[in-house]
Coordinates of C-alpha atoms in Angstrom, one line a residue:
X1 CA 121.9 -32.6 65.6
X2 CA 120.6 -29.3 64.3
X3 CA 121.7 -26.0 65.7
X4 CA 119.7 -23.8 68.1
X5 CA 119.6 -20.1 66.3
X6 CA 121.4 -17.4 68.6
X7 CA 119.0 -14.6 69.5
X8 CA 119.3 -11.4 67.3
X9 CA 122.2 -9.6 69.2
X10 CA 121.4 -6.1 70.6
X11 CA 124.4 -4.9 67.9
X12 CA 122.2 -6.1 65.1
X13 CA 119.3 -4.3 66.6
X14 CA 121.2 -1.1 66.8
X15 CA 122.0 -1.5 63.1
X16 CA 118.2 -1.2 62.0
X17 CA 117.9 2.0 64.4
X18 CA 121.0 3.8 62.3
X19 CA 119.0 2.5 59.1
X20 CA 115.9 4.1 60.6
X21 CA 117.4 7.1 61.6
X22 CA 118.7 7.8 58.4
X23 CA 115.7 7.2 56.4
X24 CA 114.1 9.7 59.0
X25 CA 116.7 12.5 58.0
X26 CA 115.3 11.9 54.0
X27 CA 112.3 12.3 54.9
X28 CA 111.2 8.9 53.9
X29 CA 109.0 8.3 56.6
X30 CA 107.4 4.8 55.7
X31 CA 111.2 3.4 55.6
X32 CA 112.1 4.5 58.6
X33 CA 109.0 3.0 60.6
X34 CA 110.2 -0.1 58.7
X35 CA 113.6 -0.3 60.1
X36 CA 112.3 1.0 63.6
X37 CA 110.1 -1.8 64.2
X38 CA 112.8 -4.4 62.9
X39 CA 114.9 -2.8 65.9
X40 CA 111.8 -3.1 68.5
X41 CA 111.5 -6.8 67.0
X42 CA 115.1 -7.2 67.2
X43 CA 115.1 -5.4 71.3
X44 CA 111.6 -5.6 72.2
X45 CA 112.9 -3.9 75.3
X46 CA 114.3 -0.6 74.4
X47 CA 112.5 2.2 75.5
X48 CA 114.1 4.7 72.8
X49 CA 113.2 2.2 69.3
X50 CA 109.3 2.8 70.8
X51 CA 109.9 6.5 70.8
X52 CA 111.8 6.7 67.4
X53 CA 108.7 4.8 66.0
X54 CA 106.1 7.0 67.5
X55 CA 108.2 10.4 65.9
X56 CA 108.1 8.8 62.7
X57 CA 104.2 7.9 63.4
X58 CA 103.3 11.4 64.1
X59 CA 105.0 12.5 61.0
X60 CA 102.8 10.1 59.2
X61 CA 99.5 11.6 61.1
X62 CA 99.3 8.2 62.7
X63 CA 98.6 10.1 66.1
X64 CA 97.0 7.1 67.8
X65 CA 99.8 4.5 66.4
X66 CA 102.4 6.9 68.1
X67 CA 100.6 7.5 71.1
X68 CA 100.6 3.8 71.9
X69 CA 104.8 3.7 70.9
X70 CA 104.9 6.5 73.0
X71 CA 103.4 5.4 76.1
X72 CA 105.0 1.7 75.4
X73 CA 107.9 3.8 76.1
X74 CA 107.9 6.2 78.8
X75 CA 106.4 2.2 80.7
X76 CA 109.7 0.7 80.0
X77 CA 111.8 4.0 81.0
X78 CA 109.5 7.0 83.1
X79 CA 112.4 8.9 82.8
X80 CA 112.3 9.0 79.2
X81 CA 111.9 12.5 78.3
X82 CA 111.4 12.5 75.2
X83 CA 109.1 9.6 75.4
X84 CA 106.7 11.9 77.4
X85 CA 107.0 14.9 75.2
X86 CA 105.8 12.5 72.4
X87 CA 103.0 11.1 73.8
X88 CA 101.7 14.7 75.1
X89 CA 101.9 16.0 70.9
X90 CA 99.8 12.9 70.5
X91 CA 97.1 13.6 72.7
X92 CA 97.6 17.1 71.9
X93 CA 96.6 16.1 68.3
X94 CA 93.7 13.9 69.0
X95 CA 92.2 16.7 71.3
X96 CA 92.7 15.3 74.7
X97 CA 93.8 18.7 76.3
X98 CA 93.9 17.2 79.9
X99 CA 96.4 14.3 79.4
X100 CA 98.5 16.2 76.9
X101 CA 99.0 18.5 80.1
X102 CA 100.0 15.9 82.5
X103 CA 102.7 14.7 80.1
X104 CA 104.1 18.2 79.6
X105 CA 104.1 18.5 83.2
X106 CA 106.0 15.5 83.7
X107 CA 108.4 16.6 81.0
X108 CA 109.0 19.9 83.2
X109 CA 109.5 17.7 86.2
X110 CA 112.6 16.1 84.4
X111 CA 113.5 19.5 82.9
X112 CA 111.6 22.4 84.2
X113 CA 113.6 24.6 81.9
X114 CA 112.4 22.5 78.2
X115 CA 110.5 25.4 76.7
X116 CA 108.7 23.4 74.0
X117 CA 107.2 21.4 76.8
X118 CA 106.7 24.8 78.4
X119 CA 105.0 26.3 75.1
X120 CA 103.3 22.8 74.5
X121 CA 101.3 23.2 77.8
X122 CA 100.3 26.6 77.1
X123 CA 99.2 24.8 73.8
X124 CA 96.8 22.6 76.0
X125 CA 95.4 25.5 78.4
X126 CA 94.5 27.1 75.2
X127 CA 92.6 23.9 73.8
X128 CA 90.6 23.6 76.8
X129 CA 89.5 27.2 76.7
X130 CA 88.5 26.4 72.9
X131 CA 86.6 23.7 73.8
X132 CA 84.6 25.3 77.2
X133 CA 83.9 28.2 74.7
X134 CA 82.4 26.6 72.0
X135 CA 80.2 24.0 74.6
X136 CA 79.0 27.4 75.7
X137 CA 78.1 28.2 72.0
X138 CA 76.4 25.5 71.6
X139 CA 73.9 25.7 74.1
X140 CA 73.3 29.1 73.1
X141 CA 72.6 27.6 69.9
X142 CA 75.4 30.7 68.5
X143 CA 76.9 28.2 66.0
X144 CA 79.2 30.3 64.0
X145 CA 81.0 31.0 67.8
X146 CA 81.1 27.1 67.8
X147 CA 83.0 27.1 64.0
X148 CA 85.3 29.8 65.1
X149 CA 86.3 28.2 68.1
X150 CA 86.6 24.6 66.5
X151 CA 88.6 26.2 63.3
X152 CA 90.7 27.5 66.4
X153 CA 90.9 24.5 68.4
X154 CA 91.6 22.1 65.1
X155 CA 94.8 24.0 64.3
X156 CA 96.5 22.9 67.9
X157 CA 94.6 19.1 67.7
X158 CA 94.2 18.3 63.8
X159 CA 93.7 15.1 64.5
X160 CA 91.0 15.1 66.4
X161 CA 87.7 13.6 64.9
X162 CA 85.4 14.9 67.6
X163 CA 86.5 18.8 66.9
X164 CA 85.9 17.8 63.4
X165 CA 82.3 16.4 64.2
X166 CA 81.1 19.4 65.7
X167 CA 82.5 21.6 63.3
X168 CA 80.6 19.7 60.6
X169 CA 77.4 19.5 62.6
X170 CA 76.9 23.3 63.1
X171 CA 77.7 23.9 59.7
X172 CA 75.2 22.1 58.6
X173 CA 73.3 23.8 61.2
X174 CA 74.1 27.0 59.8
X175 CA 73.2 25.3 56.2
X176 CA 76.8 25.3 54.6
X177 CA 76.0 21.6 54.0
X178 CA 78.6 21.0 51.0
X179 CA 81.2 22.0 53.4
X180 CA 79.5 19.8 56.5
X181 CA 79.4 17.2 54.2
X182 CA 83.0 17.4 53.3
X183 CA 83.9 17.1 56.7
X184 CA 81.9 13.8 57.3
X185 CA 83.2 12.1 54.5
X186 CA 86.4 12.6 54.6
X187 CA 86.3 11.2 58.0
X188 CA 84.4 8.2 56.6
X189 CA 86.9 7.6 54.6
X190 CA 89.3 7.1 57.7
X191 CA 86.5 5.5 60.2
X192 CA 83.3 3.9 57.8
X193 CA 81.8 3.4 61.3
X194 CA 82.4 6.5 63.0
X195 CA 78.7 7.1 64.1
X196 CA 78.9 11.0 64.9
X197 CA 80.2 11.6 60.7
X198 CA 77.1 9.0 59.9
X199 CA 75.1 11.2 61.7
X200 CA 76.4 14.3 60.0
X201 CA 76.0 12.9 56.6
X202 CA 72.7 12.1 57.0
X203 CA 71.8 15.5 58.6
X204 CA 72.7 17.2 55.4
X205 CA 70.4 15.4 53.8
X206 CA 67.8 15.8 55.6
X207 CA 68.0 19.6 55.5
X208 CA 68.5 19.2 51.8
X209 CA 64.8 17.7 51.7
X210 CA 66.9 14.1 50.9
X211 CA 64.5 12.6 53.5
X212 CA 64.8 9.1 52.3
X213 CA 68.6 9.2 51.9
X214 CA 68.9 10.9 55.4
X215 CA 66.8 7.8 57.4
X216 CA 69.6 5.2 56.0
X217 CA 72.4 7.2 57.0
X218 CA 70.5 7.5 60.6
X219 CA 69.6 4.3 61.0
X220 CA 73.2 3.4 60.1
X221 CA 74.3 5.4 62.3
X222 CA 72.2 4.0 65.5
X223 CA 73.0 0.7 63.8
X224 CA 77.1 1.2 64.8
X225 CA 75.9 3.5 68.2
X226 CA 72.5 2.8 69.3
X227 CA 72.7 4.7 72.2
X228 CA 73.6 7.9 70.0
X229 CA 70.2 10.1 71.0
X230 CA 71.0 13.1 68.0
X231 CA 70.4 9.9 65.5
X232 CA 67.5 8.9 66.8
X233 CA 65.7 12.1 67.2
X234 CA 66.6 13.6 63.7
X235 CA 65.5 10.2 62.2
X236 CA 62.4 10.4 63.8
X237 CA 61.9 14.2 62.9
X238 CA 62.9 13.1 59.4
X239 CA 59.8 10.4 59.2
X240 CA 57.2 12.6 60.8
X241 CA 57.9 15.4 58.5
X242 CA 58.0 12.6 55.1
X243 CA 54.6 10.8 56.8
X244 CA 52.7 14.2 57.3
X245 CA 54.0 16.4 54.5
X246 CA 52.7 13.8 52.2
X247 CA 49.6 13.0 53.7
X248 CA 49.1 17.0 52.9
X249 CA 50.1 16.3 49.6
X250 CA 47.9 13.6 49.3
X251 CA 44.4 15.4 50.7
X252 CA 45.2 18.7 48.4
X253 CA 45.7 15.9 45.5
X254 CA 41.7 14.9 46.4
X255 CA 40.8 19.0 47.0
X256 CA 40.5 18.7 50.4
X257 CA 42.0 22.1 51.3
X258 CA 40.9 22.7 54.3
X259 CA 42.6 19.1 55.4
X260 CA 45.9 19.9 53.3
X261 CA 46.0 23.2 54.8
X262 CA 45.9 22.0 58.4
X263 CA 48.7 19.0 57.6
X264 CA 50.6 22.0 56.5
X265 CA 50.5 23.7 59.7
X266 CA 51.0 20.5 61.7
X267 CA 54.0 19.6 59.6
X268 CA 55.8 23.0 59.8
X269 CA 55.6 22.2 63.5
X270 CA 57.8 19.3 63.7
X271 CA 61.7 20.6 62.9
X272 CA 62.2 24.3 62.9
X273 CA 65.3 24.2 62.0
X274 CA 65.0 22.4 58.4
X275 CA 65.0 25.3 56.5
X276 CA 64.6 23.8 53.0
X277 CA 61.3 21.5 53.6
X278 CA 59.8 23.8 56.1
X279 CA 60.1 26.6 53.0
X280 CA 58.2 24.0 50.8
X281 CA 55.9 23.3 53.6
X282 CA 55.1 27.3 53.8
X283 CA 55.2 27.4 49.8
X284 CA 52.2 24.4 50.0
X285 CA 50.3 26.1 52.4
X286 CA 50.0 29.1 50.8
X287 CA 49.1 27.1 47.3
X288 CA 46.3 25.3 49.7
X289 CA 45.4 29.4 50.9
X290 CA 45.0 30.3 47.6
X291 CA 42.4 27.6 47.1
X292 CA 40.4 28.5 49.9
X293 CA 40.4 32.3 49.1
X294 CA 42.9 33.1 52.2
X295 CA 45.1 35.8 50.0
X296 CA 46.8 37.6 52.5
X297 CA 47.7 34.7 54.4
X298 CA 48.8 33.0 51.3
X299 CA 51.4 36.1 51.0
X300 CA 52.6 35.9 54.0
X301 CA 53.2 32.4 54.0
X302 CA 55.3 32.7 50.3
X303 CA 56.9 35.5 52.1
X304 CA 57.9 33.2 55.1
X305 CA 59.3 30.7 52.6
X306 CA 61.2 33.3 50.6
X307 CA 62.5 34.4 54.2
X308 CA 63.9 30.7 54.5
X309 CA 65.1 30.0 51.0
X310 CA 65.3 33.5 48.9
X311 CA 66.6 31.3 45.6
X312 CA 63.0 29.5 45.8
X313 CA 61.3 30.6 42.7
X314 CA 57.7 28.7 43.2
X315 CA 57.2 30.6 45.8
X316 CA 58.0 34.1 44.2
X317 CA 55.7 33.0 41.7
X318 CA 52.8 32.0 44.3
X319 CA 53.1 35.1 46.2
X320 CA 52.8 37.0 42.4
X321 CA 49.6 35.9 41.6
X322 CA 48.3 36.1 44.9
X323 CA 49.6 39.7 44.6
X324 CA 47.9 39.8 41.2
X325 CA 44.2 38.6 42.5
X326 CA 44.3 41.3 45.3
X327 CA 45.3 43.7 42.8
X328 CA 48.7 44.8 44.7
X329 CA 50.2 45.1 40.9
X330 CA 53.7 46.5 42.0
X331 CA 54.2 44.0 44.4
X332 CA 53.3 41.3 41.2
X333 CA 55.7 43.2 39.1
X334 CA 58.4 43.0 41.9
X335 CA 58.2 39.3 42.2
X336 CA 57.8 38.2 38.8
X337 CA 61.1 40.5 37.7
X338 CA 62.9 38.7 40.2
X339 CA 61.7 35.2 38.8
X340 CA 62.2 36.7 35.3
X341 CA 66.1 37.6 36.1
X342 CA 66.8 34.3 37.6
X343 CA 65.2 32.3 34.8
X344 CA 64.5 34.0 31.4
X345 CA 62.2 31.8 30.4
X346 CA 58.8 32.6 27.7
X347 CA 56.6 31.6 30.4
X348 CA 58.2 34.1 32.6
X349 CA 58.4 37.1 30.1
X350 CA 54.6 36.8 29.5
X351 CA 53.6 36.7 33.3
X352 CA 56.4 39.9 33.9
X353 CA 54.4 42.1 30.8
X354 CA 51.2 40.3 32.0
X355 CA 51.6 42.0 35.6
X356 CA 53.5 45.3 34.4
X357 CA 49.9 46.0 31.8
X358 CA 47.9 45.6 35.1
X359 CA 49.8 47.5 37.1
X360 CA 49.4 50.5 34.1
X361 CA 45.9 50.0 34.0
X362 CA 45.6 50.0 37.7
X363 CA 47.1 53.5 38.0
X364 CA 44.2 55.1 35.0
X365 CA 40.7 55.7 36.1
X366 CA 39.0 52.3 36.6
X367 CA 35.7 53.3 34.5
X368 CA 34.5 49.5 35.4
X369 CA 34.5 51.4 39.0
X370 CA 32.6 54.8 38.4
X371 CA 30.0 52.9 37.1
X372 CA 29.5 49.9 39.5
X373 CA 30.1 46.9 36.9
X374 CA 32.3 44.0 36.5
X375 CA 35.0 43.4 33.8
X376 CA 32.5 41.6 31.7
X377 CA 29.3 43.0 32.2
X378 CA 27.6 43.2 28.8
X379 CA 26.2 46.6 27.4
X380 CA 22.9 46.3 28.5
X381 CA 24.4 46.7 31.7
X382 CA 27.0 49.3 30.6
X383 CA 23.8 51.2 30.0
X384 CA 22.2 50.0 32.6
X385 CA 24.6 50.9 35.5
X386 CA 25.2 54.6 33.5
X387 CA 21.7 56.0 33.2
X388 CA 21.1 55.1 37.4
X389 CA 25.2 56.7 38.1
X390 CA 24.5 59.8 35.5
X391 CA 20.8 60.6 37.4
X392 CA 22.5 59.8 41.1
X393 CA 25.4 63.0 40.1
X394 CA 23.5 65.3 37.8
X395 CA 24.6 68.6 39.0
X396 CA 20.7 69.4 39.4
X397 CA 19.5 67.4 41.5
X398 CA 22.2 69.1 43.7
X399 CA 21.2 72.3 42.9
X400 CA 20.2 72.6 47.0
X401 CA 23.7 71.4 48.7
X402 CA 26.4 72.8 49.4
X403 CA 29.7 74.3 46.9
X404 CA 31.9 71.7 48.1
X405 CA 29.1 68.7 47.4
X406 CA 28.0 70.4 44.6
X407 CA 31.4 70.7 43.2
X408 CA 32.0 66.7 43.9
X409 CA 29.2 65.4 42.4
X410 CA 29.9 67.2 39.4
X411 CA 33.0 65.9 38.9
X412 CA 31.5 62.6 39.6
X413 CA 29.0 63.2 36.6
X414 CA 31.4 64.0 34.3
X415 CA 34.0 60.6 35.1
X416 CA 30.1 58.7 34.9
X417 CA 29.8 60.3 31.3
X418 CA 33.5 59.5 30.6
X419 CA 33.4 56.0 31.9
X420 CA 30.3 55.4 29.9
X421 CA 32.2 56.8 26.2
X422 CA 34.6 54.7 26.6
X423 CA 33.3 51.4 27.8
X424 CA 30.1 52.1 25.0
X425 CA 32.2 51.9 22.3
X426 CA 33.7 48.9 21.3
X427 CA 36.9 50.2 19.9
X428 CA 38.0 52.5 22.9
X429 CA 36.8 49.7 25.2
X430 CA 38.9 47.2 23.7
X431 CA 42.2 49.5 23.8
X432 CA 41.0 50.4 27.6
X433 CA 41.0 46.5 28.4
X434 CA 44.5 46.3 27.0
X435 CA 46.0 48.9 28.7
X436 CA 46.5 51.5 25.9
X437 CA 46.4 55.3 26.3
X438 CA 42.9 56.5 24.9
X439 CA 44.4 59.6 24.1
X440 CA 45.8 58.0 21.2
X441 CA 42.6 56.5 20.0
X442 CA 40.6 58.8 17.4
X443 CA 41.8 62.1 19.2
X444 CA 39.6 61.0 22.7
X445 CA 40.4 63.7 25.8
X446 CA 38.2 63.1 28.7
X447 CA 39.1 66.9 29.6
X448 CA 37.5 68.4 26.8
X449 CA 34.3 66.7 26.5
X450 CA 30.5 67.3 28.1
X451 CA 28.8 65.1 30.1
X452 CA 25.8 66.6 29.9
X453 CA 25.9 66.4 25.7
X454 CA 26.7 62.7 26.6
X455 CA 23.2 62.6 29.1
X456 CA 20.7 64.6 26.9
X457 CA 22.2 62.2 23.8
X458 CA 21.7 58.9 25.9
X459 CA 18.1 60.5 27.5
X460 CA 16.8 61.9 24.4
X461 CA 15.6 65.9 24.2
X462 CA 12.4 67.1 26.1
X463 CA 10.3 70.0 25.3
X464 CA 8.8 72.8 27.2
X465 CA 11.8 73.3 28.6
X466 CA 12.8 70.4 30.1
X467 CA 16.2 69.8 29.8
X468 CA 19.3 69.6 32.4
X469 CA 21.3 72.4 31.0
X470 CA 22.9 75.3 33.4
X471 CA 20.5 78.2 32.1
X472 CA 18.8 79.5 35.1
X473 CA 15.0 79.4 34.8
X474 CA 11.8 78.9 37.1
X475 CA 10.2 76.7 34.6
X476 CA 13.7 74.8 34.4
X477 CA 13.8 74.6 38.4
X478 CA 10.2 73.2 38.7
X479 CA 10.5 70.8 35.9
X480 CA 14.2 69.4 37.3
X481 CA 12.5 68.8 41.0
X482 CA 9.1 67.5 39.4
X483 CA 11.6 65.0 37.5
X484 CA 13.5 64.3 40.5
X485 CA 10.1 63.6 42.0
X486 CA 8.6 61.1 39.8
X487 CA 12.2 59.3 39.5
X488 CA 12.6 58.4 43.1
X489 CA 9.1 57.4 43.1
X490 CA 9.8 55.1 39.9
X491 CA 13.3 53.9 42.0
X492 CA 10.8 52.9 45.3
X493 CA 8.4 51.2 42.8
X494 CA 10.5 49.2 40.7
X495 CA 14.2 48.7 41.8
X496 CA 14.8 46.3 39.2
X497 CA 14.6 49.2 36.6
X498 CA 17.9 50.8 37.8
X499 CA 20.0 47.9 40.1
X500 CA 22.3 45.7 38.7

């Protein structure tokens, strides 16, 4: 007959508990949960094994582990103190503020005068207060509040995932998305189904502009929680904004501006808060502007996207040369020294001294200007545009107004006869188009000389006195009006003689 094996004695239980204790006192923590649960094995029924486990649990960060030793425990004995104390630490540490205060008010019941239970509770109040402060945040939408009060809360319950989870999510809120995303993963690593870190993750992405990436990690997430309603309306934001920022795409790809241009609008609609493809969105709509003429809009949409993202360097550029057609040539320069610090490219250099020539030019007289002609008119119409200018200010046929007019027209005739040396000559116009200083060129001073040489020379000289210089005379005076006459008659007859 074979032997019936003897139950393992309560004395050989006690053994593994010594073993377990003493690996506890080196600090070898793994050991000592080893020998513990031999003892609990060996005396299923001893209240104090359980709490020895759970002590060595929480020094593994095994919180929920020891919480269930130490509950096992204070079942088998309500009196064990320690038991109590043990499991209040544990939901302490997984953030559960309410029950961690019932166990540290049953601790004080068994011994009101324990002051860690006493400073443990006080532990909890402040938790709570943590936690009411940053809900508060929250829904004020103040999310650094909600960071400083989770950073706060996590130090007392650094265990707790949810803390964690909210800390994460208003980062990325506040668009610190490496550190959000650091704080998702590393509780994936723990939990690869934890549905609030999926959630995270893929919120990151999507305010990276990662759309794509972002819809897996919500659908993942609504896959392990279907019920969770943040994942299902950020992965339908996430779609909308893909579906109609393309379709934008798509009708300024076929020159359908106007279209594009509306998609824009419609698309910057959807998610306010998605800083980086919103700033692309404003970026596109201002390139679509552009197209249909709408400068100033244009600028203050690349301003809006700057406002969003101030590293994007497309829009700097787009709001350049939109400063550049309206001729606001500091603002250009501004912009494209910006670009040109942040990327010293060629391409860059050449549009910086491109903008910084213009702006030059811009602040000289603009002879194009004084005498009513484009940047390419040809000179026919150089000549053109100066003999109607030089007759419209000739001193003379001012003779009759007043000091002040007179004195303004005359200075009118004289920039006329200077606008027209410059832009008749080939040489000085060329230097003039490319920004030089005229004064340089062939000893050319506009102060020193006379427009009316420049008028009798381009009119030809006229006998019997008629000629339009400043020597008083009646046969001068009649001859001037009689001029005057016949050439506003000659203007009525046949504007095509003197309009451009």
């Amino acid at each position: 007959l074979s032997a019936v094996p003897l139950p393992v004695s309560a004395q050989i239980a006690e053994g593994f508990k010594e073993q377990g204790n003493a690996f506890y006192s080196k600090k070898d923590y793994s050991e000592a949960f080893n020998y513990y649960t031999k003892a609990i094995d060996a005396s299923p029924k001893n209240a104090s094994y359980y709490g020895n486990r759970a002590a060595t649990l929480m020094m593994l960060c095994r919180f929920r582990e020891a919480l269930e030793d130490s509950q096992q425990a204070v079942r088998l004995d309500d009196c064990f103190m320690k038991g109590h104390l043990r499991e209040g630490k544990c939901h302490l540490s997984l953030g559960n503020a309410m029950a961690a205060s019932r166990c540290f008010q049953k601790v004080l019941e068994l011994e009101p005068s324990n002051r860690e239970a006493q400073q443990e509770n006080k532990n909890a109040t402040t938790l709570l207060e943590f936690e009411r402060m940053a809900e508060f945040s929250f829904e004020k939408r103040d999310f650094r509040k909600v960071v400083y009060c989770m950073d706060r809360a996590l130090a007392l319950a650094s265990a707790c995932h949810r803390f964690k989870i909210l800390k994460a999510e208003c980062l990325a809120l506040l668009g610190r998305y490496p550190e959000a995303q650091s704080v998702a993963s590393d509780i994936l690593r723990m939990d690869s189904t934890n549905a609030d870190a999926l959630y995270v993750r893929g919120l990151c992405l999507y305010y990276e502009d990662c759309i794509d990436k972002a819809v897996q990690f919500f659908v993942q997430a609504l896959r392990m929680a279907p019920d969770h309603e943040k994942a299902r309306l950020a992965c339908r934001n996430a779609k909308a904004l893909k579906a109609k920022k393309e379709e934008g795409n798509q009708a300024f790809k076929n020159c359908n501006y106007e279209a594009a241009y509306q998609l824009y609008t419609e698309a910057l609609a959807i998610d306010p808060n998605n800083i980086k493809t919103n700033a692309k969105l404003y970026c596109n709509r201002a390139t679509a502007g552009a197209k249909l003429k709408k400068l100033n809009q244009a600028i203050e949409d690349c301003s809006s996207a700057i406002k969003l993202d101030d590293t994007y360097i497309k829009a700097y550029l787009r709001r350049a040369q939109c400063y550049m057609d309206t001729e606001q040539y500091e603002e250009a320069v501004r912009d494209y020294e910006k670009v040109y610090q942040t990327e010293k490219t060629s391409d860059h250099k050449h549009l910086l001294k491109t903008a910084q020539m213009e702006l030059k030019k811009s602040k000289r007289k603009d002879y194009y200007k004084v005498l009513g002609v484009g940047k390419n008119a040809t000179e026919d119409e150089i000549k053109k545009a100066y003999r109607k200018r030089a007759l419209m200010h000739h001193p003379d046929r001012h003779s009759a107004a007043t000091p002040e007019v007179q004195k303004e027209e005359e200075k009118k005739f004289k920039e006329v006869g200077e606008a027209f040396t410059v832009l008749s000559d080939p040489k000085k116009k060329m230097r003039y188009d490319n920004g030089h200083d005229l004064e340089d060129d062939c000893g050319f001073d506009g102060r020193d000389f006379d427009a009316n040489n420049i008028f009798r020379a381009f009119f030809g000289g006229h006998g019997g006195g008629f000629t339009f210089d400043s020597s008083p005379g009646i046969i001068f005076l009649f001859n001037v009006d009689l001029f005057f006459f016949f050439f506003n008659l000659i203007i009525k007859c046949s504007r095509s003689l003197f309009v451009d």
